[in-house]
Amino acid sequence: MSNTELINETVTRCTHCGNDCRDESIKEVELIFCCSGCLVVYQLLTKHNLSSYYNFEEFPGSEIKNQASHQYAYLDDPSVIEKLLLFNENGLAKVSFKLPQIHCSACLYLLENIGLINEAIYFSKVDFLKKKAVFHFRINEVSLRELAELLSKIGYKPELQFDKLDEQKTNSKAFRVLAYKIGLSGFAFGNIMLFSFPEYLGFVDGGSVFYLSYINIALIIPVLLYSASDYFVSAYKSLTFGKINLDFPIVLGMATLFLRSLYEILFQVGEGYLDSLAGFVFFLLIGKWFQSVTYQQLDFNRSYKSYFPISIMVKEGFKWFSKSIDQIVKGDILMIRNQELIPVDCKLLRGKARIDYSFVTGESDLMSKEINDLLLAGGRQVGESIEVEVTKKVDQSFLTQLWNEGVFKENLASSSSQLINQVSKYFTITIIGLALSTLVYWWFKDDQIAFTSFTSVLIVACPCALALAMPFTYGNIIRLLARIGIYLRSVEVIEHIQDANFIAFDKTGTITDSQKMKVTFEGEDLNERNASSIKSLCVHSSHPMSQAIVDFLDDVNTSRIENFVEHVGEGLEAEISGTTIRLGSSSFIFGTIASSQSGVFVQIDGRYIGHFNFAHEIRKNIRQVLSQLKAKFALSLLSGDSNRDQKRMASLLGENAEIKFNASPKEKLSFIQSKQKEGYKVMMVGDGLNDAGALKQSNVGVVISDNVNNFSPSCDVILDAKSFDKFGDFITYLQRARLVIYGAFFLAIVYNLIGLGFAVTGNLKPIIAAILMPLSSITIIIYGLVASYLTFQSAFK
């Protein structure tokens, strides 16, 4: 379930008491002992002042209470603050906390609206599966210590991680604890089986059986209290909030096995089922371990080993060369041009730095920096190019996190997620109802079979496939696509691509290959001074045409510029030694759109001196790619260039395609919005330079990375230009991937029908059910990994 859907569910109904939160007739006192999240919803919807309820000590989730004020005193230490903060600049800070208490929709709603309690916390984002939350706050108004204290007061004690750069170390403690639990349950399972064999085989008398059974009880108690504790805690918390989660039938099955076994042993009417119970917990934890290892490996490969195709200009001697960010080392000198991302912490050496940290903080105010000031990764330079010295190795996990936060993209529910949510919603209730019906049916015939069948139904039913199929299958798909230069922001992006039915393309740098642009100049002879001024201006822009001009004037020296301005989608201007130079489209230079005129026009001190012509070569295999897409999608072209390429573009995209030239960035955005209003799910494919707004607005934004630094956290897909010829196969692969998910659902349904059939009829022992349940989860995971790989191999032959 997406965050948006969880919030909607919370807003509709109180997760603790079940009351309709929108009913203004409900008095405050009826909600005062509900969860903190429920109170927030009620106060919001009835327009009460939330800040008056700052003290949440009366609520069940507030376990820390007054101890918090002393517990977090060390968070005032500057060295500790420096280690924990992900960002700290001009009073704006960012921190990520592990919050193990997150377990329901009310938790999510409260944490993502915590700014209503303290306005200094202006943004928060929760990762529900990882139980993590990122907070952006004004550190001059609320300190890190005060933030931690506030979270503790409302029931979410932060689990602080100082070694934030090593996710493997961060997770090692959890894996170690899981290993201990598996070891304990395995030890108990083996020994209980050993002590039970003599009785099963009739080798001991009644007195010996009595003592051996008591040993078995002693062995099973730590298994329940320690190894199985997570399941009991999860089920208890769900019940305290008026919910029945997926762990509840598991816990009910455990409790039934234990109590029945205790009864049989103490009253000497049977040998009990403690071996089955220990085995159940053991195999359940084995399945959990397998899931965790597989998930962590997929996540680690994505966060640390799959570098995005971002290139940066690096100085070697007196020349600049383009390098991939994974090749950057401490001490390298980099050039950061206008609107380019700073991929690594660095020190300013030259130029006027005006940094936009909105991708990190959400705040768009520019920050001016002086020579030797530290520049933090994640900012964008606005204005002239700057030279910086790398002070720290590129942290790929930081870029991945920055992208995953998706501050600028709205969470939209996909059709697949909606299906899963509907099935999952009623699964647990259905299983409990079936188990009770089975118990009642067999009770009047054979109470022994009634007990066995009831327990087996609870244990064998496996809702896990519904939760595991998508993250593991799609997670593997993301990993496989990264191998061929296609990077996806999250598994949700896959679903949105599957739902898309309209694709809009940019032209320059997308349909055409910016690396194969032929440049000529028409006009006055370019003297050395004018050529130097033109190149000096173009160096500061990352637009494909600007860089093509720089390559055309390869042997020309550059000069220092001042007052550089880039008018997005129009042109550039600056001053060089008292001379004003303007370069851009015909409308930018002459003030009117002349559709017959194409290229980049040059004006020096108000005098037009000529223009550059560009022969655009289309990308390799573009006809084949568009031919694949035309059969499945409505296509369009949005270009800021003149319509000289109208005929060629029409032949490529087809006669039914909507083709718009001379489109400004704002007009591209408006076009996307209009198509969405018509009911289309729009995918926008561009280079991320003049179409950032359209990429952000679209349901899926795809950026083509062509040897330039155009990484944008607001996009959904980064496509290495070398892999553009695989774009059609990429779409086909993701559409087939939906069939893989449906296949996983089919396997889960077949498993549950067969398992429940045997359980209901009393032909399935609890120990066999205990083995089958985690085995089914492992089967679903393996199926998803193998099927997604085979489908990948088939799609990209």
Short mmCIF file of C-alpha atoms in Angstrom, two decimals, residues 248-580:
data_model
loop_
_atom_site.label_atom_id
_atom_site.label_comp_id
_atom_site.label_asym_id
_atom_site.label_seq_id
_atom_site.Cartn_x
_atom_site.Cartn_y
_atom_site.Cartn_z
CA PHE A 248 -2.13 -12.19 13.78
CA PRO A 249 -3.10 -15.66 12.40
CA ILE A 250 0.53 -16.77 12.81
CA VAL A 251 0.51 -15.74 16.48
CA LEU A 252 -2.91 -17.31 16.98
CA GLY A 253 -1.56 -20.57 15.56
CA MET A 254 1.48 -20.45 17.87
CA ALA A 255 -0.64 -19.71 20.93
CA THR A 256 -3.06 -22.51 20.07
CA LEU A 257 -0.25 -25.04 19.65
CA PHE A 258 1.37 -24.02 22.94
CA LEU A 259 -1.79 -23.95 25.06
CA ARG A 260 -3.06 -27.23 23.65
CA SER A 261 0.33 -28.88 24.24
CA LEU A 262 0.47 -27.49 27.78
CA TYR A 263 -2.97 -28.91 28.48
CA GLU A 264 -2.13 -32.38 27.13
CA ILE A 265 1.20 -32.59 29.00
CA LEU A 266 -0.02 -31.26 32.35
CA PHE A 267 -3.13 -33.45 32.37
CA GLN A 268 -1.28 -36.36 30.76
CA VAL A 269 -3.83 -36.83 27.98
CA GLY A 270 -1.29 -36.61 25.14
CA GLU A 271 2.26 -35.77 24.14
CA GLY A 272 1.52 -32.27 22.85
CA TYR A 273 2.80 -30.51 19.74
CA LEU A 274 5.83 -28.67 21.08
CA ASP A 275 8.09 -30.14 18.37
CA SER A 276 5.69 -28.77 15.76
CA LEU A 277 5.68 -25.36 17.47
CA ALA A 278 9.48 -25.16 17.66
CA GLY A 279 9.75 -26.28 14.05
CA PHE A 280 7.15 -23.72 13.00
CA VAL A 281 9.12 -20.85 14.53
CA PHE A 282 12.42 -22.20 13.17
CA PHE A 283 11.24 -22.51 9.56
CA LEU A 284 9.40 -19.20 9.77
CA LEU A 285 12.62 -17.45 10.80
CA ILE A 286 14.59 -19.25 8.08
CA GLY A 287 12.15 -17.82 5.54
CA LYS A 288 12.50 -14.37 7.11
CA TRP A 289 16.31 -14.63 6.92
CA PHE A 290 16.18 -15.61 3.26
CA GLN A 291 13.89 -12.67 2.49
CA SER A 292 16.13 -10.24 4.38
CA VAL A 293 19.34 -11.42 2.72
CA THR A 294 17.82 -11.27 -0.75
CA TYR A 295 16.27 -7.86 -0.21
CA GLN A 296 19.43 -6.38 1.29
CA GLN A 297 21.53 -7.69 -1.60
CA LEU A 298 19.21 -6.12 -4.16
CA ASP A 299 19.21 -2.85 -2.23
CA PHE A 300 23.00 -2.86 -1.78
CA ASN A 301 23.62 -3.47 -5.49
CA ARG A 302 21.39 -0.54 -6.35
CA SER A 303 22.67 1.89 -3.72
CA TYR A 304 26.39 1.24 -3.88
CA LYS A 305 27.37 -0.62 -7.05
CA SER A 306 25.17 0.73 -9.87
CA TYR A 307 26.47 4.19 -10.64
CA PHE A 308 24.15 6.43 -12.58
CA PRO A 309 25.47 7.49 -16.03
CA ILE A 310 26.42 10.96 -14.84
CA SER A 311 29.52 12.52 -16.36
CA ILE A 312 31.46 15.48 -15.03
CA MET A 313 34.16 17.70 -16.53
CA VAL A 314 37.54 16.95 -14.89
CA LYS A 315 40.70 19.02 -15.35
CA GLU A 316 43.84 17.18 -16.38
CA GLY A 317 46.75 19.51 -17.00
CA PHE A 318 45.33 22.48 -18.90
CA LYS A 319 42.46 20.59 -20.59
CA TRP A 320 39.06 19.38 -19.52
CA PHE A 321 37.86 15.81 -20.03
CA SER A 322 34.51 14.14 -19.35
CA LYS A 323 34.56 11.35 -16.75
CA SER A 324 31.95 9.16 -15.09
CA ILE A 325 31.31 10.08 -11.45
CA ASP A 326 32.50 6.69 -10.19
CA GLN A 327 36.00 7.61 -11.46
CA ILE A 328 36.17 10.82 -9.41
CA VAL A 329 38.70 10.78 -6.56
CA LYS A 330 39.63 13.17 -3.78
CA GLY A 331 41.71 16.07 -5.10
CA ASP A 332 40.21 16.12 -8.62
CA ILE A 333 39.37 19.54 -10.08
CA LEU A 334 35.82 19.62 -11.49
CA MET A 335 33.87 22.09 -13.60
CA ILE A 336 30.24 22.55 -12.55
CA ARG A 337 28.25 24.41 -15.20
CA ASN A 338 24.95 26.24 -14.96
CA GLN A 339 22.13 23.99 -13.64
CA GLU A 340 24.47 21.03 -13.13
CA LEU A 341 24.34 18.89 -9.99
CA ILE A 342 27.22 18.90 -7.52
CA PRO A 343 27.74 15.13 -7.14
CA VAL A 344 30.27 15.22 -4.29
CA ASP A 345 31.38 17.36 -1.35
CA CYS A 346 33.96 19.82 -2.65
CA LYS A 347 35.74 23.17 -2.09
CA LEU A 348 35.16 26.22 -4.30
CA LEU A 349 38.31 27.26 -6.17
CA ARG A 350 37.08 29.66 -8.84
CA GLY A 351 33.91 31.43 -9.93
CA LYS A 352 30.76 32.79 -8.32
CA ALA A 353 28.89 29.96 -6.69
CA ARG A 354 25.15 30.40 -6.23
CA ILE A 355 23.84 27.04 -5.05
CA ASP A 356 20.26 25.78 -5.19
CA TYR A 357 19.83 23.04 -2.56
CA SER A 358 16.12 22.47 -3.22
CA PHE A 359 16.73 18.82 -4.16
CA VAL A 360 18.15 18.25 -0.68
CA THR A 361 16.13 20.61 1.51
CA GLY A 362 13.01 21.44 -0.50
CA GLU A 363 13.87 25.14 -0.13
CA SER A 364 14.72 26.97 -3.38
CA ASP A 365 16.59 29.97 -1.94
CA LEU A 366 20.02 30.39 -3.56
CA MET A 367 23.09 30.29 -1.31
CA SER A 368 26.12 32.35 -2.29
CA LYS A 369 29.55 30.90 -1.57
CA GLU A 370 33.04 32.40 -1.37
CA ILE A 371 36.37 30.98 -2.52
CA ASN A 372 37.47 28.00 -0.33
CA ASP A 373 33.93 27.53 1.03
CA LEU A 374 32.65 23.96 1.26
CA LEU A 375 29.95 22.95 -1.25
CA LEU A 376 27.80 19.97 -0.29
CA ALA A 377 26.69 17.23 -2.67
CA GLY A 378 23.16 17.49 -4.03
CA GLY A 379 23.13 21.22 -4.81
CA ARG A 380 22.85 22.79 -8.28
CA GLN A 381 25.00 25.65 -9.52
CA VAL A 382 23.00 28.57 -10.92
CA GLY A 383 24.94 30.99 -13.11
CA GLU A 384 28.44 30.84 -14.53
CA SER A 385 30.63 27.74 -14.37
CA ILE A 386 32.64 27.16 -11.22
CA GLU A 387 35.76 25.14 -10.52
CA VAL A 388 35.84 22.98 -7.40
CA GLU A 389 38.22 20.57 -5.69
CA VAL A 390 36.83 17.23 -4.52
CA THR A 391 37.17 16.77 -0.75
CA LYS A 392 35.38 13.45 -0.37
CA LYS A 393 34.78 10.41 -2.55
CA VAL A 394 31.42 10.24 -4.35
CA ASP A 395 28.77 8.70 -2.08
CA GLN A 396 26.54 6.80 -4.47
CA SER A 397 24.14 5.89 -1.65
CA PHE A 398 23.51 9.59 -1.03
CA LEU A 399 22.52 10.16 -4.67
CA THR A 400 20.28 7.09 -4.54
CA GLN A 401 18.63 8.35 -1.35
CA LEU A 402 18.20 11.81 -2.84
CA TRP A 403 16.47 10.26 -5.83
CA ASN A 404 14.34 7.85 -3.80
CA GLU A 405 12.92 10.59 -1.58
CA GLY A 406 11.03 11.89 -4.62
CA VAL A 407 10.20 15.21 -2.98
CA PHE A 408 8.99 16.60 -6.30
CA LYS A 409 6.91 13.66 -7.53
CA GLU A 410 3.37 12.94 -6.39
CA ASN A 411 2.68 9.40 -5.19
CA LEU A 412 0.13 7.89 -7.57
CA ALA A 413 -1.55 4.55 -6.97
CA SER A 414 -1.04 1.99 -9.73
CA SER A 415 -3.53 -0.62 -10.86
CA SER A 416 -1.33 -3.49 -9.63
CA SER A 417 -0.94 -1.99 -6.15
CA GLN A 418 -4.68 -1.42 -5.90
CA LEU A 419 -5.31 -5.08 -6.75
CA ILE A 420 -2.84 -6.29 -4.12
CA ASN A 421 -4.27 -3.95 -1.50
CA GLN A 422 -7.80 -5.20 -2.09
CA VAL A 423 -6.76 -8.87 -1.86
CA SER A 424 -4.54 -8.31 1.19
CA LYS A 425 -7.24 -6.33 2.97
CA TYR A 426 -9.56 -9.31 3.30
CA PHE A 427 -7.05 -12.19 3.37
CA THR A 428 -6.42 -12.34 7.12
CA ILE A 429 -10.08 -12.00 8.07
CA THR A 430 -11.02 -14.72 5.59
CA ILE A 431 -8.39 -17.12 6.96
CA ILE A 432 -9.45 -16.57 10.57
CA GLY A 433 -13.08 -17.12 9.59
CA LEU A 434 -12.18 -20.32 7.74
CA ALA A 435 -10.14 -21.60 10.71
CA LEU A 436 -13.02 -20.98 13.15
CA SER A 437 -15.50 -22.65 10.81
CA THR A 438 -13.20 -25.67 10.54
CA LEU A 439 -12.89 -25.81 14.32
CA VAL A 440 -16.67 -25.74 14.80
CA TYR A 441 -17.26 -28.35 12.07
CA TRP A 442 -14.80 -30.90 13.46
CA TRP A 443 -15.49 -30.22 17.15
CA PHE A 444 -18.65 -32.29 17.19
CA LYS A 445 -16.98 -35.14 15.30
CA ASP A 446 -13.43 -35.40 16.64
CA ASP A 447 -11.99 -32.74 18.92
CA GLN A 448 -8.43 -33.95 18.15
CA ILE A 449 -8.94 -33.38 14.42
CA ALA A 450 -10.73 -30.10 15.20
CA PHE A 451 -7.70 -28.76 17.04
CA THR A 452 -5.22 -30.03 14.43
CA SER A 453 -7.23 -28.65 11.51
CA PHE A 454 -7.80 -25.29 13.17
CA THR A 455 -4.09 -24.84 13.85
CA SER A 456 -3.04 -26.09 10.41
CA VAL A 457 -5.36 -23.64 8.63
CA LEU A 458 -3.88 -20.72 10.55
CA ILE A 459 -0.33 -21.83 9.86
CA VAL A 460 -0.47 -23.05 6.26
CA ALA A 461 -2.29 -20.00 4.88
CA CYS A 462 0.42 -17.81 3.38
CA PRO A 463 -0.39 -14.15 2.74
CA CYS A 464 3.33 -13.46 2.34
CA ALA A 465 3.30 -14.03 -1.41
CA LEU A 466 1.09 -11.00 -1.85
CA ALA A 467 3.58 -8.84 0.00
CA LEU A 468 6.75 -10.43 -1.39
CA ALA A 469 5.96 -10.91 -5.07
CA MET A 470 6.18 -7.29 -6.12
CA PRO A 471 9.17 -5.93 -4.13
CA PHE A 472 11.40 -8.91 -4.90
CA THR A 473 10.43 -9.36 -8.55
CA TYR A 474 10.49 -5.65 -9.36
CA GLY A 475 13.55 -5.10 -7.18
CA ASN A 476 15.41 -7.67 -9.27
CA ILE A 477 14.15 -6.00 -12.44
CA ILE A 478 15.63 -2.68 -11.30
CA ARG A 479 18.96 -4.42 -10.68
CA LEU A 480 18.94 -6.13 -14.09
CA LEU A 481 18.06 -2.93 -15.96
CA ALA A 482 20.91 -1.08 -14.24
CA ARG A 483 23.31 -3.51 -15.91
CA ILE A 484 22.35 -2.15 -19.33
CA GLY A 485 22.30 1.52 -18.36
CA ILE A 486 18.62 1.97 -17.45
CA TYR A 487 18.07 3.23 -13.89
CA LEU A 488 14.66 3.36 -12.18
CA ARG A 489 13.90 5.41 -9.08
CA SER A 490 11.69 2.81 -7.38
CA VAL A 491 9.50 -0.24 -7.94
CA GLU A 492 6.46 2.06 -8.16
CA VAL A 493 7.92 3.54 -11.35
CA ILE A 494 7.63 0.12 -13.01
CA GLU A 495 3.91 0.09 -12.30
CA HIS A 496 3.44 3.63 -13.62
CA ILE A 497 5.26 2.71 -16.85
CA GLN A 498 2.99 -0.31 -17.20
CA ASP A 499 -0.05 1.98 -16.90
CA ALA A 500 1.28 4.64 -19.34
CA ASN A 501 -0.51 5.05 -22.67
CA PHE A 502 0.95 8.31 -24.04
CA ILE A 503 4.62 9.18 -24.70
CA ALA A 504 5.89 12.71 -25.38
CA PHE A 505 9.43 13.14 -26.75
CA ASP A 506 11.78 16.08 -26.74
CA LYS A 507 13.77 16.42 -30.00
CA THR A 508 17.27 17.81 -29.43
CA GLY A 509 19.36 15.36 -27.43
CA THR A 510 16.52 12.82 -27.36
CA ILE A 511 15.34 11.95 -30.88
CA THR A 512 18.57 13.43 -32.24
CA ASP A 513 22.09 12.49 -31.12
CA SER A 514 23.76 15.46 -29.48
CA GLN A 515 27.15 13.78 -29.88
CA LYS A 516 26.84 13.68 -33.68
CA MET A 517 25.88 17.28 -34.41
CA LYS A 518 27.54 18.95 -37.42
CA VAL A 519 28.08 22.69 -36.91
CA THR A 520 28.63 25.45 -39.48
CA PHE A 521 28.67 29.23 -39.13
CA GLU A 522 27.07 31.78 -41.49
CA GLY A 523 27.77 35.50 -41.23
CA GLU A 524 30.78 37.68 -40.67
CA ASP A 525 34.19 36.08 -40.49
CA LEU A 526 34.78 35.02 -36.92
CA ASN A 527 37.81 36.91 -35.69
CA GLU A 528 39.75 35.63 -32.70
CA ARG A 529 38.09 38.01 -30.24
CA ASN A 530 34.52 37.19 -31.29
CA ALA A 531 35.22 33.47 -31.43
CA SER A 532 36.71 33.64 -27.92
CA SER A 533 33.66 35.53 -26.61
CA ILE A 534 31.27 32.98 -28.13
CA LYS A 535 33.15 29.99 -26.75
CA SER A 536 33.58 31.63 -23.33
CA LEU A 537 29.80 32.06 -23.13
CA CYS A 538 28.92 28.55 -24.36
CA VAL A 539 31.33 26.85 -21.94
CA HIS A 540 29.03 27.77 -19.07
CA SER A 541 25.98 26.00 -20.52
CA SER A 542 25.38 22.25 -20.64
CA HIS A 543 22.85 22.48 -23.50
CA PRO A 544 23.80 20.14 -26.41
CA MET A 545 23.98 23.03 -28.89
CA SER A 546 26.20 25.07 -26.59
CA GLN A 547 28.56 22.13 -26.20
CA ALA A 548 28.55 21.53 -29.96
CA ILE A 549 29.70 25.14 -30.47
CA VAL A 550 32.45 24.64 -27.86
CA ASP A 551 33.68 21.60 -29.80
CA PHE A 552 33.46 23.54 -33.09
CA LEU A 553 35.72 26.25 -31.60
CA ASP A 554 38.06 23.69 -30.07
CA ASP A 555 41.34 25.58 -30.62
CA VAL A 556 40.00 28.95 -29.41
CA ASN A 557 41.01 30.27 -25.99
CA THR A 558 38.40 31.37 -23.46
CA SER A 559 38.09 34.51 -21.36
CA ARG A 560 36.51 35.21 -17.97
CA ILE A 561 32.87 36.33 -18.15
CA GLU A 562 30.61 38.29 -15.83
CA ASN A 563 26.85 38.55 -15.24
CA PHE A 564 26.13 35.23 -16.92
CA VAL A 565 22.42 34.46 -17.40
CA GLU A 566 20.86 31.44 -19.09
CA HIS A 567 17.27 31.99 -20.23
CA VAL A 568 15.89 28.45 -20.27
CA GLY A 569 14.72 27.47 -23.73
CA GLU A 570 15.77 30.81 -25.23
CA GLY A 571 19.45 31.67 -24.97
CA LEU A 572 22.50 32.93 -23.07
CA GLU A 573 23.96 36.34 -22.29
CA ALA A 574 26.95 37.71 -20.40
CA GLU A 575 29.59 40.41 -20.34
CA ILE A 576 33.20 39.83 -21.41
CA SER A 577 35.71 42.66 -20.89
CA GLY A 578 32.95 45.25 -21.14
CA THR A 579 31.39 43.64 -24.22
CA THR A 580 27.83 42.32 -24.07
#
